[in-house]
N, CA and C of each residue as an Amber inpcrd file, in Angstrom:
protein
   660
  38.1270000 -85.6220000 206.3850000  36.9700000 -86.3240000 205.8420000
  35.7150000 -85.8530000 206.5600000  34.7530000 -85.7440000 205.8630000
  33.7260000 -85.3010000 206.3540000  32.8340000 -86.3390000 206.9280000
  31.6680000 -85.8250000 208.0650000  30.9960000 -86.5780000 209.2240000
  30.2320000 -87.4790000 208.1010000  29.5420000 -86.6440000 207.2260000
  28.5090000 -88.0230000 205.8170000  29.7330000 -88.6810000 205.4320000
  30.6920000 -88.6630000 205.1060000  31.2620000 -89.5960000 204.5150000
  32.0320000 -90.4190000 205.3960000  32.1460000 -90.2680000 206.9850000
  32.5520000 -90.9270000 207.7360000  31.3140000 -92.0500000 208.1900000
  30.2410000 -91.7710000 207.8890000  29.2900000 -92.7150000 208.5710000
  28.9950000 -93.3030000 207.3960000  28.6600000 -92.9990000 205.8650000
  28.5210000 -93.3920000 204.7190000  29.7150000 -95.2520000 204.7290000
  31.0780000 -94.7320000 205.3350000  32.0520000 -95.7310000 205.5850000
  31.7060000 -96.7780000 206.3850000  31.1470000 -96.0980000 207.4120000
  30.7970000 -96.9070000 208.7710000  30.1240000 -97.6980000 208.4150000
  29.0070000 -97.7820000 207.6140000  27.3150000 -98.2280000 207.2880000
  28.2670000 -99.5290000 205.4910000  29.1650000 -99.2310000 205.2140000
  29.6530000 -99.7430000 204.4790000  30.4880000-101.4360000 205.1480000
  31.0340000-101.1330000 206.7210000  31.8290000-101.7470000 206.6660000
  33.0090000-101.5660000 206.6360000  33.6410000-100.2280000 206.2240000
  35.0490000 -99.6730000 206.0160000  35.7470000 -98.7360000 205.9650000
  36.7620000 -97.8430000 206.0750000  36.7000000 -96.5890000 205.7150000
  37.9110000 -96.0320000 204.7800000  38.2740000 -95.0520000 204.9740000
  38.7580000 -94.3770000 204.0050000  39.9000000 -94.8420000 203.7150000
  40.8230000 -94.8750000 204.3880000  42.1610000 -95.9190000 203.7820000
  42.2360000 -96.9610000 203.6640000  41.5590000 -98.1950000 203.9050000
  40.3740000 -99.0580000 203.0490000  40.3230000 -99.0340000 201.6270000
  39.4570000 -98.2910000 201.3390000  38.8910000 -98.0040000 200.2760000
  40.0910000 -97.3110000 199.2850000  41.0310000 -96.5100000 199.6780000
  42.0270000 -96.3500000 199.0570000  42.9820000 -97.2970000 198.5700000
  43.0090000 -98.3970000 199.6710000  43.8010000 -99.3370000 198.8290000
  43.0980000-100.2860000 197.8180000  42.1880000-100.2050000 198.0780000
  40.9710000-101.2190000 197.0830000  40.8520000-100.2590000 195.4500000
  41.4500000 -98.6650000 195.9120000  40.8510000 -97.8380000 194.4750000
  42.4840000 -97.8360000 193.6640000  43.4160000 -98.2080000 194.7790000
  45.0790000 -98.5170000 194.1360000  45.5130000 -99.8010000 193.5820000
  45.0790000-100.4960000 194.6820000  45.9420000-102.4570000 194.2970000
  44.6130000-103.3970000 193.7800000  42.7830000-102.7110000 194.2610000
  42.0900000-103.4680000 193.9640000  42.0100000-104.9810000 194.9800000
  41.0220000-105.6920000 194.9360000  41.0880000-107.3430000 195.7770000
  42.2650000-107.4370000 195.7040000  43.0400000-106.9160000 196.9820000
  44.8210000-107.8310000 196.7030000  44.1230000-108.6400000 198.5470000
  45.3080000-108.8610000 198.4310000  45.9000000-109.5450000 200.0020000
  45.9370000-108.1230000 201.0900000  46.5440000-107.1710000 200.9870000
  46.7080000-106.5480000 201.6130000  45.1140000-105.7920000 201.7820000
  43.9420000-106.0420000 200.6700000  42.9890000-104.8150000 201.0960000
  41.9690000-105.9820000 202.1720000  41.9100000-107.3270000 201.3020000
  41.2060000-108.3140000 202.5110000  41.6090000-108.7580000 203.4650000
  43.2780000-108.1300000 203.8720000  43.2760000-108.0960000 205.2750000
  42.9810000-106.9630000 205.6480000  43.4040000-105.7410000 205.7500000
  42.4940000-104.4340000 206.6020000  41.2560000-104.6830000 206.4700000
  40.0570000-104.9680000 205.7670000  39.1010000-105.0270000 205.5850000
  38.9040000-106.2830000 207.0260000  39.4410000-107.1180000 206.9920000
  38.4020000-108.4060000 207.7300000  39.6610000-107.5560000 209.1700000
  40.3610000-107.1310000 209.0710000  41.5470000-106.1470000 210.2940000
  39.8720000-104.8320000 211.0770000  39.5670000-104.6740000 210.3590000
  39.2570000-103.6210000 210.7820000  37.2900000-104.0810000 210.9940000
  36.9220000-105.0540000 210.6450000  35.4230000-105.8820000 211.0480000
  35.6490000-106.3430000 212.4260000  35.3450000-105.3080000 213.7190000
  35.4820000-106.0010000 214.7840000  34.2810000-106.9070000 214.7640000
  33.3180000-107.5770000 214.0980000  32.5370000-108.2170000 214.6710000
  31.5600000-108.4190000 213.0690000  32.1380000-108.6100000 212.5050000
  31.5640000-109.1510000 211.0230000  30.2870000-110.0420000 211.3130000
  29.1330000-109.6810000 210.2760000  28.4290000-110.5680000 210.5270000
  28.4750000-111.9430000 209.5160000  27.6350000-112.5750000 209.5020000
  27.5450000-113.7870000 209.1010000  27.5750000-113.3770000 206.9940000
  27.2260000-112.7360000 207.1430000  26.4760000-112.1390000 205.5650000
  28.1050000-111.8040000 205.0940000  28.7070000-111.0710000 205.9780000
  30.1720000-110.1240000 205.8960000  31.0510000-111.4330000 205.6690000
  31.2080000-112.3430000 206.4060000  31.7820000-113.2220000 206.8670000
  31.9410000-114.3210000 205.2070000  30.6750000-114.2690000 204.5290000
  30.8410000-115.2600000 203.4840000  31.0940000-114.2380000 202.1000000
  31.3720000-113.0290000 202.0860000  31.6100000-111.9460000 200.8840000
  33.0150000-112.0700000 201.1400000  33.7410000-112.2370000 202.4970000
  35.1100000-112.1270000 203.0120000  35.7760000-113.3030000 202.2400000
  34.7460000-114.5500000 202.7220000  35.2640000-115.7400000 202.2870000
  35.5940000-116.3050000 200.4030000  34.7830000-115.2260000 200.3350000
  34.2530000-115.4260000 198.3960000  35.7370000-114.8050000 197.9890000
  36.5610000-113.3870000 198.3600000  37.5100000-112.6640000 198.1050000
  38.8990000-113.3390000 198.4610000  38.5960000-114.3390000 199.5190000
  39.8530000-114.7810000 199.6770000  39.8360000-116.4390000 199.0490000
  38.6870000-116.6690000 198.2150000  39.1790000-117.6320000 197.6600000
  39.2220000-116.9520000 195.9720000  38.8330000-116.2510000 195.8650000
  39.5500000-115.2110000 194.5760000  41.0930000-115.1400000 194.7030000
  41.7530000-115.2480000 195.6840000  42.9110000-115.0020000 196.2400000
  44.0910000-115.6040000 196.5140000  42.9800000-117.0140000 196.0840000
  43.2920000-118.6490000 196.0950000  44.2760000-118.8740000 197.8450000
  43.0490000-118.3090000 198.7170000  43.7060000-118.4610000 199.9140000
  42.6100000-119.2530000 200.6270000  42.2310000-120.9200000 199.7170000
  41.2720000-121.5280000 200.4720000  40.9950000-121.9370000 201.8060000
  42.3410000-122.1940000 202.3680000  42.3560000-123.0020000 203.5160000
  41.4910000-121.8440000 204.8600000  41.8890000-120.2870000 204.6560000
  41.1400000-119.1730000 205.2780000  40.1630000-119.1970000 204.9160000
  39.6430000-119.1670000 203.8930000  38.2070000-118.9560000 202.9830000
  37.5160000-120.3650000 203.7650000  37.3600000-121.4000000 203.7090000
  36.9090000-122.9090000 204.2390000  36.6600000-122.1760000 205.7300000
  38.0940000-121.7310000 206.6360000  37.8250000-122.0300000 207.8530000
  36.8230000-120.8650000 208.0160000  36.7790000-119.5380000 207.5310000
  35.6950000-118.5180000 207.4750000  34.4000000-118.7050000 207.7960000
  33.9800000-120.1120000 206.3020000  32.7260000-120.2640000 205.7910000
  32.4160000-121.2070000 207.2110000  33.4800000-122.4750000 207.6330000
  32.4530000-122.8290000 208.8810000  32.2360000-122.4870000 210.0530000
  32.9730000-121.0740000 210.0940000  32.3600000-120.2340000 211.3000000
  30.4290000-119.8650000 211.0810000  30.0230000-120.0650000 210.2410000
  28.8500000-119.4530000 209.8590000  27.8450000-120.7250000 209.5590000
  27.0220000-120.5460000 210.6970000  25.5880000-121.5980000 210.5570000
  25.0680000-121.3140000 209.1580000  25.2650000-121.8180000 208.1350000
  24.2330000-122.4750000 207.3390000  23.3710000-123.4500000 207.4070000
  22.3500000-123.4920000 207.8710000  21.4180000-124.5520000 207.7030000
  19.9580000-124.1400000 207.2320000  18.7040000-124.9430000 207.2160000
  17.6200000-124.0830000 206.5580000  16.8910000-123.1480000 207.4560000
  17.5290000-122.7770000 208.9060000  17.1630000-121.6340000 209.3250000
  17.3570000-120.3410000 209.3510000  18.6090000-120.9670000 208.4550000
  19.3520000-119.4710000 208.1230000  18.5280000-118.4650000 207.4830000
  18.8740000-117.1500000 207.3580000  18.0800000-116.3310000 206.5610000
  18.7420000-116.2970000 205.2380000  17.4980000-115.6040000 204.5610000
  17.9310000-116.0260000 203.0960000  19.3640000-115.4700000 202.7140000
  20.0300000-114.5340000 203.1330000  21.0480000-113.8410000 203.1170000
  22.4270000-115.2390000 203.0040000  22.2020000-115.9660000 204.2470000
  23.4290000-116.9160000 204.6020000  23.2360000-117.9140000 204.0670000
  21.9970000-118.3080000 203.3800000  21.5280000-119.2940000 202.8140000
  22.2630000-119.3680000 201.0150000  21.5810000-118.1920000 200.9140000
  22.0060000-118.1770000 199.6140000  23.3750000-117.4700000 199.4810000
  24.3510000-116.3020000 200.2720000  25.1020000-116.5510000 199.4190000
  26.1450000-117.2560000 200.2040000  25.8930000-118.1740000 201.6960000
  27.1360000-118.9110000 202.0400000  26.9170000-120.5850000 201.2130000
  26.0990000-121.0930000 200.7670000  25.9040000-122.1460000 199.7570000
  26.7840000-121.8940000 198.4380000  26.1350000-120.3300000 197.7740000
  27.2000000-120.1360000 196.6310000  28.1580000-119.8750000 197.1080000
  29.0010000-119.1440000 197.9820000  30.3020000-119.5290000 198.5400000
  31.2360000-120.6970000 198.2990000  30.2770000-121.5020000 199.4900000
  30.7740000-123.0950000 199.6140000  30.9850000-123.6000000 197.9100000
  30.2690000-123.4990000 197.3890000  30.0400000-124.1240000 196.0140000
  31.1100000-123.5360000 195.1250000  31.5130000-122.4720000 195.2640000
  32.6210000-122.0360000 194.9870000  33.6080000-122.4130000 195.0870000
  33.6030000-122.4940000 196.5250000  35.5340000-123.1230000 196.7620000
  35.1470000-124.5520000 196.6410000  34.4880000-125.2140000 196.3000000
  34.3550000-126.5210000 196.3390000  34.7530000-126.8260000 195.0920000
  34.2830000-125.7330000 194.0820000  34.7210000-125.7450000 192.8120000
  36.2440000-125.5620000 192.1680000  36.6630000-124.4690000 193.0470000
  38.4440000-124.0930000 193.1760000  39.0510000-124.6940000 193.5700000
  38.3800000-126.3790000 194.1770000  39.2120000-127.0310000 195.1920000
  39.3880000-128.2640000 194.6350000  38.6310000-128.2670000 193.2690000
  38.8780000-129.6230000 192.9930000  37.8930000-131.0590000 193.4660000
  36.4630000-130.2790000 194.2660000  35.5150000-130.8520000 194.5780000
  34.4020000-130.2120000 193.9090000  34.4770000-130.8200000 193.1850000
  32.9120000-130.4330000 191.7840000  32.2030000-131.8270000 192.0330000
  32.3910000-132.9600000 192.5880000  31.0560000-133.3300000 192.9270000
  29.9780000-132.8510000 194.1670000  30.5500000-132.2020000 194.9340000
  30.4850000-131.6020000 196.0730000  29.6210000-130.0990000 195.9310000
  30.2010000-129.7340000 195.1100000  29.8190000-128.5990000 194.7110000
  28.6160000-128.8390000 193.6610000  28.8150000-129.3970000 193.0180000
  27.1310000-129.7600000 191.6710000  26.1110000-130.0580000 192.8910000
  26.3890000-130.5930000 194.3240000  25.4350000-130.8490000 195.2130000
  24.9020000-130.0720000 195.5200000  25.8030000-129.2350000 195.7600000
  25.0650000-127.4880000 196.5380000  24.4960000-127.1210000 195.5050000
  25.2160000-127.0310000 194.5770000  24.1730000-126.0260000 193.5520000
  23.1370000-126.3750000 192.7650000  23.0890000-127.9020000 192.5500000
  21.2420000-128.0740000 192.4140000  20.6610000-128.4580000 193.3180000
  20.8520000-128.1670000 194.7570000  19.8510000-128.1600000 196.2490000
  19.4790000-127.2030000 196.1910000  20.1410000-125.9570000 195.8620000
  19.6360000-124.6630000 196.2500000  19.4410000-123.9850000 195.1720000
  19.1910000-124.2050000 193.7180000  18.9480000-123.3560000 192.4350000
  18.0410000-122.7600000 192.2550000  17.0360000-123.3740000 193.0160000
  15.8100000-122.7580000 192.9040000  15.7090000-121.2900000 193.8850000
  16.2420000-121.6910000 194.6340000  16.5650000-120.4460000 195.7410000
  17.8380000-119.3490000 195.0850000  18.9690000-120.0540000 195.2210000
  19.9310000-118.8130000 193.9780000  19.1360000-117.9550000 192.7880000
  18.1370000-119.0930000 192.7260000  17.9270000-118.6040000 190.7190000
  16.4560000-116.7750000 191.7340000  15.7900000-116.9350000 192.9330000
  15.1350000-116.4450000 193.6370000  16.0930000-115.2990000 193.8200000
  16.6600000-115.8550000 194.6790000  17.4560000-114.3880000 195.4570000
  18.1370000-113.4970000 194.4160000  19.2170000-114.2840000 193.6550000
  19.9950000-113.2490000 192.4440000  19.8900000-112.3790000 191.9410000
  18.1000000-112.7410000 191.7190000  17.8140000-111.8750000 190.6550000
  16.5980000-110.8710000 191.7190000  17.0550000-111.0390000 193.0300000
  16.0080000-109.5850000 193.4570000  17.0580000-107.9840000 193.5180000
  16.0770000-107.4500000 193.0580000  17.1070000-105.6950000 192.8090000
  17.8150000-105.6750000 193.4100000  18.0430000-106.4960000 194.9810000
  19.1240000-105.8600000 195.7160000  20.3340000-106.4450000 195.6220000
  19.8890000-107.4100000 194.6860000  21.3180000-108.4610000 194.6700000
  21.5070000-108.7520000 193.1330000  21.1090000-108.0250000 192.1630000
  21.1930000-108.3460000 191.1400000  22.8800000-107.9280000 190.5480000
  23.2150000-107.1890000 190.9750000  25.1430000-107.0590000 190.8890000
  25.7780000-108.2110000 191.0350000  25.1180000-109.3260000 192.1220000
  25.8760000-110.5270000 191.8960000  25.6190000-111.5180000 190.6840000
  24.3380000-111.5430000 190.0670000  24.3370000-112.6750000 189.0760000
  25.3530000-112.7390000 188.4780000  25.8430000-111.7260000 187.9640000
  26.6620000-112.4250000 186.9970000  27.3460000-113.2550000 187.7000000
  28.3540000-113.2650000 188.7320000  29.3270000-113.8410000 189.4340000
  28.1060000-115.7700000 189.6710000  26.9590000-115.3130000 189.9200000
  26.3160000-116.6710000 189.9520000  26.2600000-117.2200000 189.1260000
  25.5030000-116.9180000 187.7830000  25.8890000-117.5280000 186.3180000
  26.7430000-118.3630000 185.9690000  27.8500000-117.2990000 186.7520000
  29.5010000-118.2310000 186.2900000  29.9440000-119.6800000 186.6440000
  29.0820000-119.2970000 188.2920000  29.2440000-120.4050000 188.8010000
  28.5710000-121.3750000 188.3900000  27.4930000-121.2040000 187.9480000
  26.1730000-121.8320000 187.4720000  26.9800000-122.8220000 185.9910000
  27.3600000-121.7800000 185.4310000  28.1000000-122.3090000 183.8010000
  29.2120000-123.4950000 184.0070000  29.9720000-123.2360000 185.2060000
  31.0000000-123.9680000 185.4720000  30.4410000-125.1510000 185.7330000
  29.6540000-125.1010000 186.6830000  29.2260000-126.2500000 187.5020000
  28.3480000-127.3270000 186.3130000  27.9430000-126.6400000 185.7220000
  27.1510000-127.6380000 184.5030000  28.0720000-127.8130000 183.2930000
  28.9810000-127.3640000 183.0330000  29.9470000-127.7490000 181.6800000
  30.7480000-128.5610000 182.2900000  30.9420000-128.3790000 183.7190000
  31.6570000-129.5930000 184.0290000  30.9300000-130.8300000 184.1140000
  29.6580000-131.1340000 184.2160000  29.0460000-132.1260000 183.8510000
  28.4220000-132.9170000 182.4830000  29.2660000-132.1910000 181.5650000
  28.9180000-132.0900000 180.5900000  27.7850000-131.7450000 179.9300000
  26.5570000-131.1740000 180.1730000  26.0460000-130.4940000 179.9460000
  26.0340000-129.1840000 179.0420000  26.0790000-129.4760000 177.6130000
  26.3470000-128.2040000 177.1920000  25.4620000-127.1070000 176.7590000
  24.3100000-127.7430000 176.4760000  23.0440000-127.3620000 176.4520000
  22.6770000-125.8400000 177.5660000  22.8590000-126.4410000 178.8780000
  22.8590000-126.1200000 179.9150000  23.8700000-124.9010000 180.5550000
  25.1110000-125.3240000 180.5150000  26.1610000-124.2650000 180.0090000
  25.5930000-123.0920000 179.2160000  25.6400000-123.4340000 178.2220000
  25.3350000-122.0980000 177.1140000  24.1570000-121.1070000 177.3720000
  22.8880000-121.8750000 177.8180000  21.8180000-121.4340000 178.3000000
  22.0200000-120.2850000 179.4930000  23.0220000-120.7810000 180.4460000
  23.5570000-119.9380000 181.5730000  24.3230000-118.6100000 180.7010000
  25.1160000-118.8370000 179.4710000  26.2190000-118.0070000 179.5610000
  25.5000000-117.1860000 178.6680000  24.2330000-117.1250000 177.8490000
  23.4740000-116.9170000 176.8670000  22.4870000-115.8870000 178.1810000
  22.0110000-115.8670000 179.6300000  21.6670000-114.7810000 180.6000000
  22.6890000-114.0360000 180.6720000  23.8330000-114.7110000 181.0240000
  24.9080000-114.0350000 181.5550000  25.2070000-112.6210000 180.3400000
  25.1320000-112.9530000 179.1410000  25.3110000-111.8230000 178.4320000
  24.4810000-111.1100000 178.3360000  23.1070000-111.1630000 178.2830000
  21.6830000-110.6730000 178.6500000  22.0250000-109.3130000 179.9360000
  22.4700000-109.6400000 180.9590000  23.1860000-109.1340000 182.0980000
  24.1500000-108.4040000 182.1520000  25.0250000-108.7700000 181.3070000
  25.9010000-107.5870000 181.0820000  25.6060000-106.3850000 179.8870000
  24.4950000-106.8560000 179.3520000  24.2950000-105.4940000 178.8180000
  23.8520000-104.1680000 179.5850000  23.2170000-105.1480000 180.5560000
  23.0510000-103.3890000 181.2600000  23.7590000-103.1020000 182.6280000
  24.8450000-103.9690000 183.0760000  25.8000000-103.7720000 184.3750000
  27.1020000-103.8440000 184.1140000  27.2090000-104.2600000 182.5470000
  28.4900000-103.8360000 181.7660000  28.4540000-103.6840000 180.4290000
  27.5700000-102.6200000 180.1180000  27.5340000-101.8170000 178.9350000
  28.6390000-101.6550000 178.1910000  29.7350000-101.0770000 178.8360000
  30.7310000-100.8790000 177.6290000  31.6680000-101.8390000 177.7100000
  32.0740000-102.5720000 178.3770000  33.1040000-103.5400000 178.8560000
  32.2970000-105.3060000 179.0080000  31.7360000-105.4510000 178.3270000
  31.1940000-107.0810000 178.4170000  31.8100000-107.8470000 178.4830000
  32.7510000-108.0760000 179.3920000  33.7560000-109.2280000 179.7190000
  33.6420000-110.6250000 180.2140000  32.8360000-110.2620000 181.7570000
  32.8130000-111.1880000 182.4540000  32.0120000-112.4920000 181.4640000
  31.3700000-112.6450000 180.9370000  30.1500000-113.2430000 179.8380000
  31.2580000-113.9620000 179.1780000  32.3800000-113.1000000 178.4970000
  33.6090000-113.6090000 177.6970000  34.3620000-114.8730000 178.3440000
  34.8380000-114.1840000 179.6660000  35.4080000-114.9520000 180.1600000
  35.1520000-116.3990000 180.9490000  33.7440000-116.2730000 180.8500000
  32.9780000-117.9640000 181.5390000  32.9330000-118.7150000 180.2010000
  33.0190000-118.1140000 179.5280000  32.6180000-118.4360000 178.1870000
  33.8000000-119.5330000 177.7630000  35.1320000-118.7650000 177.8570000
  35.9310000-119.3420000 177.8440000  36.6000000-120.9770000 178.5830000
  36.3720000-120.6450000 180.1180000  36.1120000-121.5040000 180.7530000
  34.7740000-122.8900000 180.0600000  34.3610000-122.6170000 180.0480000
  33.0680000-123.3580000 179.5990000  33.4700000-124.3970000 178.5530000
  34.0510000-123.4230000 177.2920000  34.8270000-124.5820000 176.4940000
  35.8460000-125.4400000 176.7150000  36.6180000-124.5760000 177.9880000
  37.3760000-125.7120000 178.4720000  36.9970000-126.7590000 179.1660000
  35.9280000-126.4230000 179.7520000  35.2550000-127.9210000 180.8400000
  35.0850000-129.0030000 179.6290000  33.7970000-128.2280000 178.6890000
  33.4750000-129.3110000 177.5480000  33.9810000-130.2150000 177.1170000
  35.8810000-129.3380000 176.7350000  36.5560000-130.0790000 175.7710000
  36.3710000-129.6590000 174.4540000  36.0010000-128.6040000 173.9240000
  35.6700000-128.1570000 172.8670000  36.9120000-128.2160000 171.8370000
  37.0480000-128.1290000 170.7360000  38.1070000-128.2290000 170.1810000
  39.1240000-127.2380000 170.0810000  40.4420000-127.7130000 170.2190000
  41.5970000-126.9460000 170.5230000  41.5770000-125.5320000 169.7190000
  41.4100000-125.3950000 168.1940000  41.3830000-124.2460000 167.3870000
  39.9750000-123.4260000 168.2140000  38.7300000-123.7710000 168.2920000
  37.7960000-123.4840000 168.7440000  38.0500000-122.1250000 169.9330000
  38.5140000-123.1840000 170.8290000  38.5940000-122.6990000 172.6800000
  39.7470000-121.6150000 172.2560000  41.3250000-121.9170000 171.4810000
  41.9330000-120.9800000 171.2290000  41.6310000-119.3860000 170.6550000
  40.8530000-119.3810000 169.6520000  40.9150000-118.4120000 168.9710000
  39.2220000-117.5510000 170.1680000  38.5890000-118.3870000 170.6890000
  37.9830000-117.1450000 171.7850000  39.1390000-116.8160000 172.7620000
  39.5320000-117.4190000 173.3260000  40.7510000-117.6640000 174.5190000
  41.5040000-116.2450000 173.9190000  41.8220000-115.8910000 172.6070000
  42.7680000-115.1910000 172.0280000  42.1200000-114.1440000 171.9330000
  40.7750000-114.2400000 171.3420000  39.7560000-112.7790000 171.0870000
  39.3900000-111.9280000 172.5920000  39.2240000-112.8080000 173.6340000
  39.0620000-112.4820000 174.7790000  40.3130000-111.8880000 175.3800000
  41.4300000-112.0840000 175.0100000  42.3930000-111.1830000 175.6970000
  43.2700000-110.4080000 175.0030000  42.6740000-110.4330000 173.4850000
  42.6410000-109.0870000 173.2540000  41.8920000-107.9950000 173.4510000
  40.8120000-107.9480000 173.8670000  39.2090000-107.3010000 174.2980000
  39.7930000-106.8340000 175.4900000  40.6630000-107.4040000 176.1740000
  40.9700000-106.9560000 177.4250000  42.1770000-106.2130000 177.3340000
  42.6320000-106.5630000 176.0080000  43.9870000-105.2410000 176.4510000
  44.3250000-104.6780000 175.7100000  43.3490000-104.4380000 174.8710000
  42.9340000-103.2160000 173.9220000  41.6450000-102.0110000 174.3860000
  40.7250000-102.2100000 175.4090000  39.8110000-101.6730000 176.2270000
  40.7680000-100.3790000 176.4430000  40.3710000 -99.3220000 176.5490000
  40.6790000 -97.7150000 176.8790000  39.9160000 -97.5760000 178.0510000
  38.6000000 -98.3890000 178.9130000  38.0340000 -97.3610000 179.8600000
  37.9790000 -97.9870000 181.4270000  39.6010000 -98.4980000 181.2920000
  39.5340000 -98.9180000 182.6530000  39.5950000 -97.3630000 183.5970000
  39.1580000 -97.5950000 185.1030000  38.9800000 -96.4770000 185.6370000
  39.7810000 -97.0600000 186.5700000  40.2130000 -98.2340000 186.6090000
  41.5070000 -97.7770000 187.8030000  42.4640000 -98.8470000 187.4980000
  43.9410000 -98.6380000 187.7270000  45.1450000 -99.3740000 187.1620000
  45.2570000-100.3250000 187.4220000  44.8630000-101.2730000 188.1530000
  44.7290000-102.7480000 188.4140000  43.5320000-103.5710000 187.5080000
  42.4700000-102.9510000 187.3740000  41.5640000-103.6630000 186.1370000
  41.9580000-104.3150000 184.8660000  42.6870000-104.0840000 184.2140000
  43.5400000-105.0880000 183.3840000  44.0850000-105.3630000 183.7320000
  45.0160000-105.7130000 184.7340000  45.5360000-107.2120000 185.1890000
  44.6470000-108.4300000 185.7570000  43.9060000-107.5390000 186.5560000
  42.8270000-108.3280000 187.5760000  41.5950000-109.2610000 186.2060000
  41.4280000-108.6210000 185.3510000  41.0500000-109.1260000 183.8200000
  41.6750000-110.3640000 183.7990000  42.5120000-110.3230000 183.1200000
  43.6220000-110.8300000 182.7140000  44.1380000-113.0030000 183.4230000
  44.2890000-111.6980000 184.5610000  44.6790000-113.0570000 185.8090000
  43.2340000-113.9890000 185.7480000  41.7930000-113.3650000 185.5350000
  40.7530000-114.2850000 185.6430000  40.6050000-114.8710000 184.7810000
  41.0110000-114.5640000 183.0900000  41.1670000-115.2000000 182.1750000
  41.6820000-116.6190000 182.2500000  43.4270000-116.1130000 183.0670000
  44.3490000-117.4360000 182.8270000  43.7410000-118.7740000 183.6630000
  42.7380000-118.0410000 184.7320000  42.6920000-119.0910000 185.7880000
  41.2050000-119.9050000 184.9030000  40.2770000-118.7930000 184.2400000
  39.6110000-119.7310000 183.5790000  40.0620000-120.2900000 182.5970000
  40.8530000-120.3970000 181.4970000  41.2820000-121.1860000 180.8560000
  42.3420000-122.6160000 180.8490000  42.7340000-122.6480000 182.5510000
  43.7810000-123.7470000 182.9610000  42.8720000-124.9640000 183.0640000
């Protein structure tokens, strides 16, 4: 491996056999442990992207103890502010604490709705949206919901041009918070995973499953 692409790694956070298992198995268990294996000294910022993957992973009880290693409070910089809140709000959401979570996320919306959308972080909205969609269809709010999932597709036109999924799949979710009607929620539920496994341009062999699996978990 060459010296640019050894420091290119370094400046990343990771390196090459790393990244190999992330371009083979994708977010498994095995790549967010070498990854947080090989962070002698993660920072706070590192620390809540770690925590976001392992509750993808549905490995909350790590993900929780992660997030309260890390001062959040309003001195934090905007970095830990905004995305260890959406974090928290996350697993609060995976955990079966959505009142908890609707807390965080209209304390700090005004600030999420700020940071998300600056160039350097605009790769995450969508993933915020989602959260955003969830957190308000579970309050019934549908108005509100749709409004979110109605950016969210806005967004994937130009960070997922050929593959507009993620948009699909909150989407889905969404009708399930509502309660929307059974034929309704089914036949997207059905259109959506065929979209996913009829797609030709996955670029690496775990992307339709990893699809797939986010589907089932939004539609339970």
């Amino acid at each position: 491996m060459g010296i640019l692409k050894k420091v290119l790694y370094k400046l990343a956070g990771t390196n090459e056999e790393i990244q190999q298992i992330y371009v083979e198995k994708g977010p498994c268990n095995e790549y967010i442990d070498a990854l947080m294996a090989f962070q002698k000294k993660p920072s706070g910022f590192d620390k809540c992207l770690n925590a976001d993957m392992l509750i993808s992973l549905e490995r909350y009880d790590e993900a929780e103890e992660l997030l309260n290693s890390v001062k959040i409070n309003a001195f934090s910089d905007d970095d830990i502010k905004s995305m260890g809140n959406y974090v928290k709000a996350n697993l609060y959401l995976r955990t079966g604490r959505r009142e908890e979570a609707g807390e965080i996320f209209h304390k700090n919306e005004k600030l999420f709705e700020i940071y998300f959308q600056s160039p350097s972080k605009m790769r995450y909205f969508g993933a915020y949206l989602d959260l955003a969609a969830d957190i308000v269809s579970g309050e019934g709010d549908e108005k509100g919901a749709m409004y979110h999932i109605g950016r969210m597709r806005n967004w994937s036109q130009k960070y997922e041009p050929n593959f507009p999924v993620m948009s699909r799949i909150s989407y889905v979710r969404v009708l399930k918070n509502l309660g929307i009607e059974k034929e309704i929620f089914q036949a997207e539920y059905d259109s959506t995973k065929s979209f996913i496994e009829n797609y030709d341009g996955y670029k690496m062999q775990w992307q339709k499953e990893n699809m797939l699996d986010q589907l089932e978990k939004a539609a339970k």
